[in-house]
Tab-separated table of C-alpha atoms in Angstrom:
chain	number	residue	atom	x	y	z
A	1	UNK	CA	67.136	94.243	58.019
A	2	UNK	CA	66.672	92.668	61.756
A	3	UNK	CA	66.454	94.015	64.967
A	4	UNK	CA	68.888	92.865	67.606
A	5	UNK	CA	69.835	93.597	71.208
A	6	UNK	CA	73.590	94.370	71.996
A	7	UNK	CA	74.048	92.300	74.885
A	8	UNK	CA	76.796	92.473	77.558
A	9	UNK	CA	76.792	88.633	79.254
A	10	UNK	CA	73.078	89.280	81.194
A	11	UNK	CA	72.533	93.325	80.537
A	12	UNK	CA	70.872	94.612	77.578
A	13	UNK	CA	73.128	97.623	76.381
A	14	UNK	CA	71.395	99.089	72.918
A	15	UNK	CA	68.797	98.104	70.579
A	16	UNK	CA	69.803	98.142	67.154
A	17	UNK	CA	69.376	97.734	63.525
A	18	UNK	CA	71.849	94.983	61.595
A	19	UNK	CA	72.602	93.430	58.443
A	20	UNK	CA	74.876	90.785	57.923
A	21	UNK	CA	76.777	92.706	54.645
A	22	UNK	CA	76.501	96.223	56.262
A	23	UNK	CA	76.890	95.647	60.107
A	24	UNK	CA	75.140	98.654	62.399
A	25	UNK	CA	72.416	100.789	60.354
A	26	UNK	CA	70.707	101.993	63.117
A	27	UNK	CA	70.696	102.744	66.944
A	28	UNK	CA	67.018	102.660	68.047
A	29	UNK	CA	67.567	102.717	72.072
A	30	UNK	CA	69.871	102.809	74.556
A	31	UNK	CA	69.504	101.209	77.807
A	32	UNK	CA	72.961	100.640	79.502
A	33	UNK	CA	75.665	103.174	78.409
A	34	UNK	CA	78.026	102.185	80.983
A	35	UNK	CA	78.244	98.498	79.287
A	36	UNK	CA	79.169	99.645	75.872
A	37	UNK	CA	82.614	98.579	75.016
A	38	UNK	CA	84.959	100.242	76.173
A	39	UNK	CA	86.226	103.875	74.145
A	40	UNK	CA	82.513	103.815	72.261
A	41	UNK	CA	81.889	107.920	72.636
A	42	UNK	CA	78.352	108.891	73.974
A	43	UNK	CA	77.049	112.339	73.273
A	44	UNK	CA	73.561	113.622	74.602
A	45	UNK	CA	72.413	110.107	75.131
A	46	UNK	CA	73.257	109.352	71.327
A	47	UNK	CA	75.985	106.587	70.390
A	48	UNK	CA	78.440	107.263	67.969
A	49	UNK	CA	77.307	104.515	65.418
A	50	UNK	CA	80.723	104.971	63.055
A	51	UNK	CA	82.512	103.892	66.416
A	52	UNK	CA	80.189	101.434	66.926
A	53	UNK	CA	80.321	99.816	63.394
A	54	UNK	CA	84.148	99.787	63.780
A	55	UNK	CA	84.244	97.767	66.815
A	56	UNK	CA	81.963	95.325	65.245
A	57	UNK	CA	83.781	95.107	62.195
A	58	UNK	CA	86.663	94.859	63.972
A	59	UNK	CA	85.685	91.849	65.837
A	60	UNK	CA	85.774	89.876	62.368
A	61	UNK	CA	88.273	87.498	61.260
A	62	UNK	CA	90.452	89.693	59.489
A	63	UNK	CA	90.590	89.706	55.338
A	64	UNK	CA	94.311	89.046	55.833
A	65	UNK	CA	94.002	85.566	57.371
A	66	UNK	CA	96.452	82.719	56.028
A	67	UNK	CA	93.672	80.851	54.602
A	68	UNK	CA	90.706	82.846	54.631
A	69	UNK	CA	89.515	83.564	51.344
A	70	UNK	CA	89.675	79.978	49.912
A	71	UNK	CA	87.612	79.013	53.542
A	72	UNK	CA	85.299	81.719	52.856
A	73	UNK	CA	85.074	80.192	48.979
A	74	UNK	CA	84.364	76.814	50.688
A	75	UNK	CA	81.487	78.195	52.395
A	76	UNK	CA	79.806	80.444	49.934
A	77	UNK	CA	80.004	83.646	52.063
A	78	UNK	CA	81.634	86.910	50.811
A	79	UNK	CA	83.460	88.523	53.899
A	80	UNK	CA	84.196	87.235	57.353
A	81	UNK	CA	81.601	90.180	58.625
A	82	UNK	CA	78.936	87.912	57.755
A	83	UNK	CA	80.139	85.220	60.079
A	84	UNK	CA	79.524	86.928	63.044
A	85	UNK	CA	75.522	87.175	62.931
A	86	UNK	CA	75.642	83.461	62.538
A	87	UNK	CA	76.740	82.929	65.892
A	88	UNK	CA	75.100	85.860	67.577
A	89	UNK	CA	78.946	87.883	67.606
A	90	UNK	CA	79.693	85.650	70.697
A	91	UNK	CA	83.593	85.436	71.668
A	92	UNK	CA	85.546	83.797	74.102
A	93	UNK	CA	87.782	87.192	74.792
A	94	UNK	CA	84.732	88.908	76.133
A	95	UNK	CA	80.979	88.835	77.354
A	96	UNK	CA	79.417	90.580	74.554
A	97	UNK	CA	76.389	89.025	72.024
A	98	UNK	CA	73.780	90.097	69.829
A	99	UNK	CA	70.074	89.029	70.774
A	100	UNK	CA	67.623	88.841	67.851
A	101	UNK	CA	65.189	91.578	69.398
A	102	UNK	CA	61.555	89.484	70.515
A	103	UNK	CA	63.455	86.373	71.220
A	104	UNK	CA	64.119	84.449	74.536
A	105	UNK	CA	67.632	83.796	73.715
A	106	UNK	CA	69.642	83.609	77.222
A	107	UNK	CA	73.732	83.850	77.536
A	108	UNK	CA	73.794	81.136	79.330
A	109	UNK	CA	72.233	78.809	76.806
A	110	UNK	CA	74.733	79.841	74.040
A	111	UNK	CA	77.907	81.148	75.474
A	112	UNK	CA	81.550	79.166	74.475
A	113	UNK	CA	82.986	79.007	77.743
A	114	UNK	CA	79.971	76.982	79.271
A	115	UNK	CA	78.355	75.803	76.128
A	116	UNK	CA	80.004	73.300	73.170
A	117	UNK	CA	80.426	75.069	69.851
A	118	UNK	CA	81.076	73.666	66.188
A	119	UNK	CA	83.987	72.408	64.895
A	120	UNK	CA	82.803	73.576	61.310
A	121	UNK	CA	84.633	76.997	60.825
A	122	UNK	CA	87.215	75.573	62.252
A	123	UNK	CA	87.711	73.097	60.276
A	124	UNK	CA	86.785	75.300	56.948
A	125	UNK	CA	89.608	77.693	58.137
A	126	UNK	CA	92.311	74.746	58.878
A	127	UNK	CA	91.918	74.024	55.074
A	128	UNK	CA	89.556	71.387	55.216
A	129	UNK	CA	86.478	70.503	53.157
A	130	UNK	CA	83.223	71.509	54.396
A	131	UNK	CA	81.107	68.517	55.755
A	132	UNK	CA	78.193	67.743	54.057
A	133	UNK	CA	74.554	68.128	55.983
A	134	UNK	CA	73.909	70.733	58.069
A	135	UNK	CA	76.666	73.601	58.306
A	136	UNK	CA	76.986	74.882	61.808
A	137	UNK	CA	78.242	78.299	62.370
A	138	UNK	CA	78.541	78.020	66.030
A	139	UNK	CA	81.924	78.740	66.785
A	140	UNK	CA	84.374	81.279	68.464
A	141	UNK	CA	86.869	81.167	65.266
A	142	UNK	CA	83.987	83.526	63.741
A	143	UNK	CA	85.744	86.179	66.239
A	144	UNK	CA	89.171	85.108	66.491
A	145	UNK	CA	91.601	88.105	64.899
A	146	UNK	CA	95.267	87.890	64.174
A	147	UNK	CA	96.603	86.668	60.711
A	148	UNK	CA	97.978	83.683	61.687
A	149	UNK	CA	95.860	80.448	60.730
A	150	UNK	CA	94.385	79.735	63.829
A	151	UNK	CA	91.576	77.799	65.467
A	152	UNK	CA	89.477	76.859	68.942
A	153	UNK	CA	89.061	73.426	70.156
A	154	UNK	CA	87.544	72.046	73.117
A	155	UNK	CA	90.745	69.460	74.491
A	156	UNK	CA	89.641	67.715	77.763
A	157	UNK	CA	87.409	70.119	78.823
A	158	UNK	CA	89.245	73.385	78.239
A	159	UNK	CA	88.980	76.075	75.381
A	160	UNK	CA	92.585	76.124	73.970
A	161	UNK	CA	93.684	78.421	70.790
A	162	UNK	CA	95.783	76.137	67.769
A	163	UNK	CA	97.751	78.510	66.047
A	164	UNK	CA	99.971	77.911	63.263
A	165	UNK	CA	103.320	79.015	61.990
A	166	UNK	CA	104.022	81.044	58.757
A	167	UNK	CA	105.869	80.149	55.962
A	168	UNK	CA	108.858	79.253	55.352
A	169	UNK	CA	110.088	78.297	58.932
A	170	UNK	CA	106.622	77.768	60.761
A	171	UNK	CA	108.832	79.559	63.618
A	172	UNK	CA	106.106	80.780	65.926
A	173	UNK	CA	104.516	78.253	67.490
A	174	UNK	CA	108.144	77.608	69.576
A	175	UNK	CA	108.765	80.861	69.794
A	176	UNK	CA	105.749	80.824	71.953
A	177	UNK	CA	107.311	78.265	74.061
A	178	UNK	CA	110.472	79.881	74.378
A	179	UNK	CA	108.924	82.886	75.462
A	180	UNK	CA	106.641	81.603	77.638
A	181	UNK	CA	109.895	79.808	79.422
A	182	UNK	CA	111.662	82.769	79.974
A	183	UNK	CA	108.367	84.710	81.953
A	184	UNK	CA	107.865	81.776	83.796
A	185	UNK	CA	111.993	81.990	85.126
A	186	UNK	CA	111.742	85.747	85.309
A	187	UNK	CA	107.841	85.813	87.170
A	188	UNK	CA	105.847	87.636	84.338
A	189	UNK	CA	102.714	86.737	84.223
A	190	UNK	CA	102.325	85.318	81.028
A	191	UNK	CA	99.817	82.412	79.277
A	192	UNK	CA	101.998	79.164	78.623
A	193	UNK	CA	102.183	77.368	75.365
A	194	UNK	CA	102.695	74.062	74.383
A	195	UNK	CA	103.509	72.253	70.729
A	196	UNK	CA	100.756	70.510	69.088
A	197	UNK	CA	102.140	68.437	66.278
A	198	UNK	CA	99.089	67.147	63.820
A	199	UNK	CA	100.028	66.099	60.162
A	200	UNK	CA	103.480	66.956	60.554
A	201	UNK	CA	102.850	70.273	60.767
A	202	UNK	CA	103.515	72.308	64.379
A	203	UNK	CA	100.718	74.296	66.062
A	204	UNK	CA	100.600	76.277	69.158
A	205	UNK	CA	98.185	75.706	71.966
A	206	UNK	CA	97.020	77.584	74.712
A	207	UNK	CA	94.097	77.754	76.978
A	208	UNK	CA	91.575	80.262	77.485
A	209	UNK	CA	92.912	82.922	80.407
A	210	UNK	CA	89.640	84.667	79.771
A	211	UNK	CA	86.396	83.231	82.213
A	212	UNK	CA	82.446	83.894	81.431
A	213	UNK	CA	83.000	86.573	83.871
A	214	UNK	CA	85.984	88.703	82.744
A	215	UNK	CA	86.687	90.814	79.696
A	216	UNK	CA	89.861	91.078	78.094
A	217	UNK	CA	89.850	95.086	76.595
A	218	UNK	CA	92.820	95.515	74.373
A	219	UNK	CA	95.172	98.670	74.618
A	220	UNK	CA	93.506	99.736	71.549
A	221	UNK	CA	90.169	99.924	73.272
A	222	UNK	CA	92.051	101.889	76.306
A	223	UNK	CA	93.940	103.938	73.842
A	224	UNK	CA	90.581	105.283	72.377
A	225	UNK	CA	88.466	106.592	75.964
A	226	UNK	CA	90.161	109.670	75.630
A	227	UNK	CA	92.176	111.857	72.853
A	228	UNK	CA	95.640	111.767	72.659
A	229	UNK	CA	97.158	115.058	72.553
A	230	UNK	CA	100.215	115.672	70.049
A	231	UNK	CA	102.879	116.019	72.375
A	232	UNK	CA	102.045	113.495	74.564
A	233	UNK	CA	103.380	109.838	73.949
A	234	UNK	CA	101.864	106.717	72.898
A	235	UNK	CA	103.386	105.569	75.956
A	236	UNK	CA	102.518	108.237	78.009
A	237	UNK	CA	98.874	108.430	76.902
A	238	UNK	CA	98.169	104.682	77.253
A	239	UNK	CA	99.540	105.151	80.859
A	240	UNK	CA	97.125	108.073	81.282
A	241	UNK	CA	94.353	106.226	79.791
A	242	UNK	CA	94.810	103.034	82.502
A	243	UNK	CA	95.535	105.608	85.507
A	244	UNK	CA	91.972	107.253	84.513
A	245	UNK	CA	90.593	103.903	84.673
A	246	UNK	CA	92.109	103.061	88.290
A	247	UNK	CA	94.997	101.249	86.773
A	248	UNK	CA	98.729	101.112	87.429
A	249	UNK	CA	99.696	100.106	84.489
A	250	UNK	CA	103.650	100.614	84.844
A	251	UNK	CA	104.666	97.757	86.293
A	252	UNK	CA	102.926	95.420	83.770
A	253	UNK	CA	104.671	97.266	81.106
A	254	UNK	CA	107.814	97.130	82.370
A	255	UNK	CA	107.854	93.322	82.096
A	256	UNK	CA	105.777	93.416	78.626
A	257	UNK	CA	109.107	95.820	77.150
A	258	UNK	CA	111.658	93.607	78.535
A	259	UNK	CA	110.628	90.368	77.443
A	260	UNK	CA	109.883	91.938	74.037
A	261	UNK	CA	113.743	93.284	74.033
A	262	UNK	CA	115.275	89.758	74.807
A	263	UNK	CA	113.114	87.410	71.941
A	264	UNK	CA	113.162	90.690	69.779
A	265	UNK	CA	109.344	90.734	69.511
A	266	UNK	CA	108.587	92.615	66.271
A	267	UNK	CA	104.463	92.483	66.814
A	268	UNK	CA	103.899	93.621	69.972
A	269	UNK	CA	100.786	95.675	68.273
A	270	UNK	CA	97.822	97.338	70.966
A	271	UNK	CA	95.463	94.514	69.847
A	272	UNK	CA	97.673	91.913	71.328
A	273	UNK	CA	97.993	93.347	75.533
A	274	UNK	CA	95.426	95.161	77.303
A	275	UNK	CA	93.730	94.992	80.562
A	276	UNK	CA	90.722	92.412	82.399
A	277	UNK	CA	87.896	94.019	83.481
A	278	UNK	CA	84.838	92.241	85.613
A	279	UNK	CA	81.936	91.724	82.959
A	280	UNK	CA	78.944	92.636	85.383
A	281	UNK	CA	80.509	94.801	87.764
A	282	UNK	CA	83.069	96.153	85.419
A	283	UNK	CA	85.634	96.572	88.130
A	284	UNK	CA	89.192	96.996	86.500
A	285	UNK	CA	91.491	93.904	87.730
A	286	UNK	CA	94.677	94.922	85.995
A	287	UNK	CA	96.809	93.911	82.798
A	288	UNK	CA	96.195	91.128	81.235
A	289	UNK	CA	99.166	88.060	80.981
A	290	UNK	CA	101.096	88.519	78.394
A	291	UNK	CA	100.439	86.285	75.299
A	292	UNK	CA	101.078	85.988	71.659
A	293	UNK	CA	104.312	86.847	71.679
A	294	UNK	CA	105.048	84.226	68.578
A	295	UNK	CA	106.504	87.272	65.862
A	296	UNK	CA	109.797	87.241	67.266
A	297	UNK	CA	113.318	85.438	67.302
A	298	UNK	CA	113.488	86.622	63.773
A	299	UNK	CA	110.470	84.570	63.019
A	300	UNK	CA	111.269	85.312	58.938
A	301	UNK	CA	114.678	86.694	58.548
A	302	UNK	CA	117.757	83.868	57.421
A	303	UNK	CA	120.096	83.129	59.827
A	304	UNK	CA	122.788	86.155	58.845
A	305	UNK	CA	119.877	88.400	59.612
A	306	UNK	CA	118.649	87.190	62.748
A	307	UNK	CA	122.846	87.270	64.280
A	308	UNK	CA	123.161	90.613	62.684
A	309	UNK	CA	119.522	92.046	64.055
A	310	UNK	CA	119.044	93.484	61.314
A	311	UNK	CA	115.632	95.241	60.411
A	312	UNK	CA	113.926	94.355	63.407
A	313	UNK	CA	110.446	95.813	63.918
A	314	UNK	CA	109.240	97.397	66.671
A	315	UNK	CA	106.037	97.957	68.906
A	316	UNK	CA	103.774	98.981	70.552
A	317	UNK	CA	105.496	102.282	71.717
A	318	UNK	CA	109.082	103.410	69.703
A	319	UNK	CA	110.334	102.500	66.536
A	320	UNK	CA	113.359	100.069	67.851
A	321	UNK	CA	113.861	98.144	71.012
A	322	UNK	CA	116.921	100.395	72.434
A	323	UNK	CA	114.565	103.387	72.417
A	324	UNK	CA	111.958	100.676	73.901
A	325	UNK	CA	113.886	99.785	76.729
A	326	UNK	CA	114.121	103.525	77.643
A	327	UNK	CA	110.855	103.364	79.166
A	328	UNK	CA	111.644	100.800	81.462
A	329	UNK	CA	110.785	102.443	84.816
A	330	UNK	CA	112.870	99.562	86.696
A	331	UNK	CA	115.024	96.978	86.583
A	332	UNK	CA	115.499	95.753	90.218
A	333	UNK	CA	112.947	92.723	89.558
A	334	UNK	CA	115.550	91.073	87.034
A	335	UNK	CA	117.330	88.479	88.503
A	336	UNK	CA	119.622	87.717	85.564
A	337	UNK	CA	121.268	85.014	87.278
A	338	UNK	CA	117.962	82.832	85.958
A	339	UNK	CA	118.625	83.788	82.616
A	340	UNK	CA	122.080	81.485	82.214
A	341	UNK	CA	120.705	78.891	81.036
A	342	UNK	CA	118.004	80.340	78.170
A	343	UNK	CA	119.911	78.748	75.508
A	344	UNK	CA	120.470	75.343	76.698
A	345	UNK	CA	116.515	75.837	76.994
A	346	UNK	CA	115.752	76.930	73.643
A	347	UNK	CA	117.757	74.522	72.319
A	348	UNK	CA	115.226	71.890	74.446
A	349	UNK	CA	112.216	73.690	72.501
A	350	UNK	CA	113.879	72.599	69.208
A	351	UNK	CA	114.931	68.947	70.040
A	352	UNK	CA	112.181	67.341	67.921
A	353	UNK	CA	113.569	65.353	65.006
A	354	UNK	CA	110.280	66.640	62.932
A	355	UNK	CA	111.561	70.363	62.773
A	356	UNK	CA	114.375	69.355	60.786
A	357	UNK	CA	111.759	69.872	57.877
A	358	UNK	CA	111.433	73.756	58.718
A	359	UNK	CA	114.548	74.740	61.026
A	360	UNK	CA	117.715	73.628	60.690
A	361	UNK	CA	120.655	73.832	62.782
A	362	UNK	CA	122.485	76.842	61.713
A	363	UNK	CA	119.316	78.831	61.990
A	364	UNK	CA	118.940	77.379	66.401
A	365	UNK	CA	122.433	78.512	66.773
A	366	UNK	CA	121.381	82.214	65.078
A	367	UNK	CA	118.451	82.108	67.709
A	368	UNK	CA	120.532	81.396	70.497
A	369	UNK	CA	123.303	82.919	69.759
A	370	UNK	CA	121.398	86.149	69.569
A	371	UNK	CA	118.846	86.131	72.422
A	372	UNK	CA	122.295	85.456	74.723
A	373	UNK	CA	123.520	88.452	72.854
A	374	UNK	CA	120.449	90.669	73.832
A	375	UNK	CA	119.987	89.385	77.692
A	376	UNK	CA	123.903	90.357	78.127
A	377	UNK	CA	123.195	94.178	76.391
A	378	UNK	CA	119.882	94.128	78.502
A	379	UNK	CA	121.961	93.405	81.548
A	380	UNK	CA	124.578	96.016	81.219
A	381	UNK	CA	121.886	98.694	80.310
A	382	UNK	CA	120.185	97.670	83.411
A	383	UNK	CA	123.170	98.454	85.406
A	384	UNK	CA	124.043	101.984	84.295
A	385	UNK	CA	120.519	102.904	85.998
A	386	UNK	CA	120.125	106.120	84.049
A	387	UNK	CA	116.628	107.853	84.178
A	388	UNK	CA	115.166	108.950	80.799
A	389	UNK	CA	112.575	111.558	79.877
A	390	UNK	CA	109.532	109.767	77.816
A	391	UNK	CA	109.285	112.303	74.749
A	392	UNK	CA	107.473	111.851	71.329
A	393	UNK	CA	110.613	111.124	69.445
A	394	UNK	CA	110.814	107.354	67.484
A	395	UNK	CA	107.127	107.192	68.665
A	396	UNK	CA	105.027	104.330	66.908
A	397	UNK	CA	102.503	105.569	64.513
A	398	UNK	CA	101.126	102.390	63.021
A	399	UNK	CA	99.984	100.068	66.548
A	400	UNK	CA	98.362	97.643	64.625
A	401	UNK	CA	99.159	93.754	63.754
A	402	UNK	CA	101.570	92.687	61.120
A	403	UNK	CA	99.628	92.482	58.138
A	404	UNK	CA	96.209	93.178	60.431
A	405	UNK	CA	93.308	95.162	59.689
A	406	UNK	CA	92.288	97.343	62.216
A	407	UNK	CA	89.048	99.581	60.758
């Protein structure tokens, strides 16, 4: 049992008891309520430690990684909870740390985004051996979540995410770029992606669009600073939730649900969007880009499927993308005259001899052929300009990741 300081970047927030195998035991001060992450209640000056031990937990590598159980073999450890004492819970989505209480431990001596970190986990987690000598758990993969292999490397100076694709197709990674294509034609502010090829096998890679002053706050963490009443909808009451923070939220959404309707994004969960928030003055700045939008162009369904679009999932607010697109306050930003060339484009994305050993051609012509299909259908219900009421009916109930655990 060790006492440590919850830190946000420079401001102590609450003094605290902590284990490695059983997180938060004890609250012993508090000092800066207004720094506690965000949808943490506070009653009487008392922090609700259940709430508190959830967003901890939650800011482990999830059990469900690709990979994680035979890295957490490698290194001797039982659960990825007990990673994140090892490198003091620091992140490089947010400004948060733990400070072992009686130390002189400062942020700016240990942060990622100004400080190197290991490339141990990383390594551990990309299936690799671990080195011999000195293990260093000094890494941001000890709070990276998603179930996707994945991994943070320092390339010429920037922090860039690896991510992998999934089995059998290893689709993601160019869905990624395809998506990213189609924001940057349309104006949505998005993160771009490139393809990393290493051993044959593709990768993702994006840089870092949080800074060692900015927090990115999911939806989830929005979702929870105040209760949502039964026949409001998750829509509605995530709109409430930014509005009550200062934050016109809207807009951003409109572009998040129309994107997700053309690549069919079946994982659009409330871990993966959110809103940036200043870390020290904690000034709202608005939604966040829009990233990780890999789960899409039917990522895992045979080509039959993916022309047929059949079974597709849908998130983060109705149960299929028609019902989605309902919520669309506007389409008058759409120029769909940029749009004519998207599969000419995604072919582009797929003009590598080396996919041949994951994609083949009749599966491109599925993705194209289908994407075409869904900007035409988005265009004509964009022109019938009908105004919908936002109800409760086909409302998601499960807004977490594919295969994620969310405590």
């Amino acid at each position: 049992m060790a006492e440590y300081i919850l830190m946000h970047k420079n401001i102590p927030v609450i003094k605290m008891e902590l284990t490695e195998a059983d997180g938060i035991t004890k609250i012993l001060d508090l000092y800066a309520p207004e720094h506690l992450p965000i949808g943490i209640p506070v009653k009487k000056n008392t922090v609700d430690k259940k709430a508190l031990n959830m967003w901890w937990a939650d800011r482990s590598i999830p059990s469900s990684r690709s990979g994680v159980q035979e890295a957490l073999n490698e290194i001797g450890l039982a659960d990825t909870k007990m990673l994140l004492v090892r490198s003091f819970g620091l992140s490089l989505s947010d400004q948060y740390w733990i400070k072992p209480d009686g130390t002189d431990l400062e942020w700016k001596r240990i942060n990622f985004f100004d400080n190197a970190f290991s490339d141990d986990i990383g390594n551990v987690l990309f299936g690799l051996k671990k080195r011999e000598g000195n293990f260093d758990f000094s890494s941001p993969d000890n709070t990276s979540d998603g179930c996707l292999k994945k991994r943070w490397k320092i390339i010429d100076g920037r922090r860039c995410l690896l991510k992998a694709g999934s089995n059998p197709f290893r689709q993601q990674p160019f869905n990624e770029v395809i998506a990213s294509n189609i924001m940057e034609k349309l104006g949505i502010p998005h993160i771009p992606y490139t393809i990393l090829w290493d051993d044959d096998m593709p990768y993702s890679v994006c840089e870092d669009f949080v800074t060692k002053d900015i927090d990115l706050v999911s939806a989830w963490r929005i979702f929870q600073t105040r209760k949502k009443k039964n026949d409001v909808s998750v829509y509605q009451h995530y709109v409430n939730c930014c509005l009550e923070l200062g934050v016109n939220v809207v807009p951003a959404l409109d572009q998040m649900i129309v994107i997700d309707y053309i690549i069919a994004n079946e994982d659009r969960h409330l871990n993966n969007f959110g809103l940036l928030r200043n870390a020290e003055t904690l000034q709202w700045l608005g939604a966040s880009p829009i990233f990780d939008s890999g789960s899409s162009l039917g990522y895992k369904k045979v080509p039959f499927d993916i022309l047929k679009e059949r079974e597709i999932i849908c998130k983060p607010f109705k149960k299929s993308h028609d019902e989605q697109l309902k919520l669309v306050s506007s389409f008058d930003w759409i120029d769909f005259r940029l749009l004519q060339d998207t599969g000419k484009k995604i072919r582009r994305v797929f003009d590598d001899q080396r996919i041949s050993n994951f994609i083949d051609q009749k599966r491109i012509d599925a993705i194209v052929q289908s994407t075409e299909q869904r900007i035409q259908k988005l265009q004509t219900f964009a022109a019938q300009k009908k105004t919908y009421f936002i109800t409760t009916e086909n409302d998601v109930t499960e807004n977490v990741a594919d295969d994620y655990r969310n405590l």
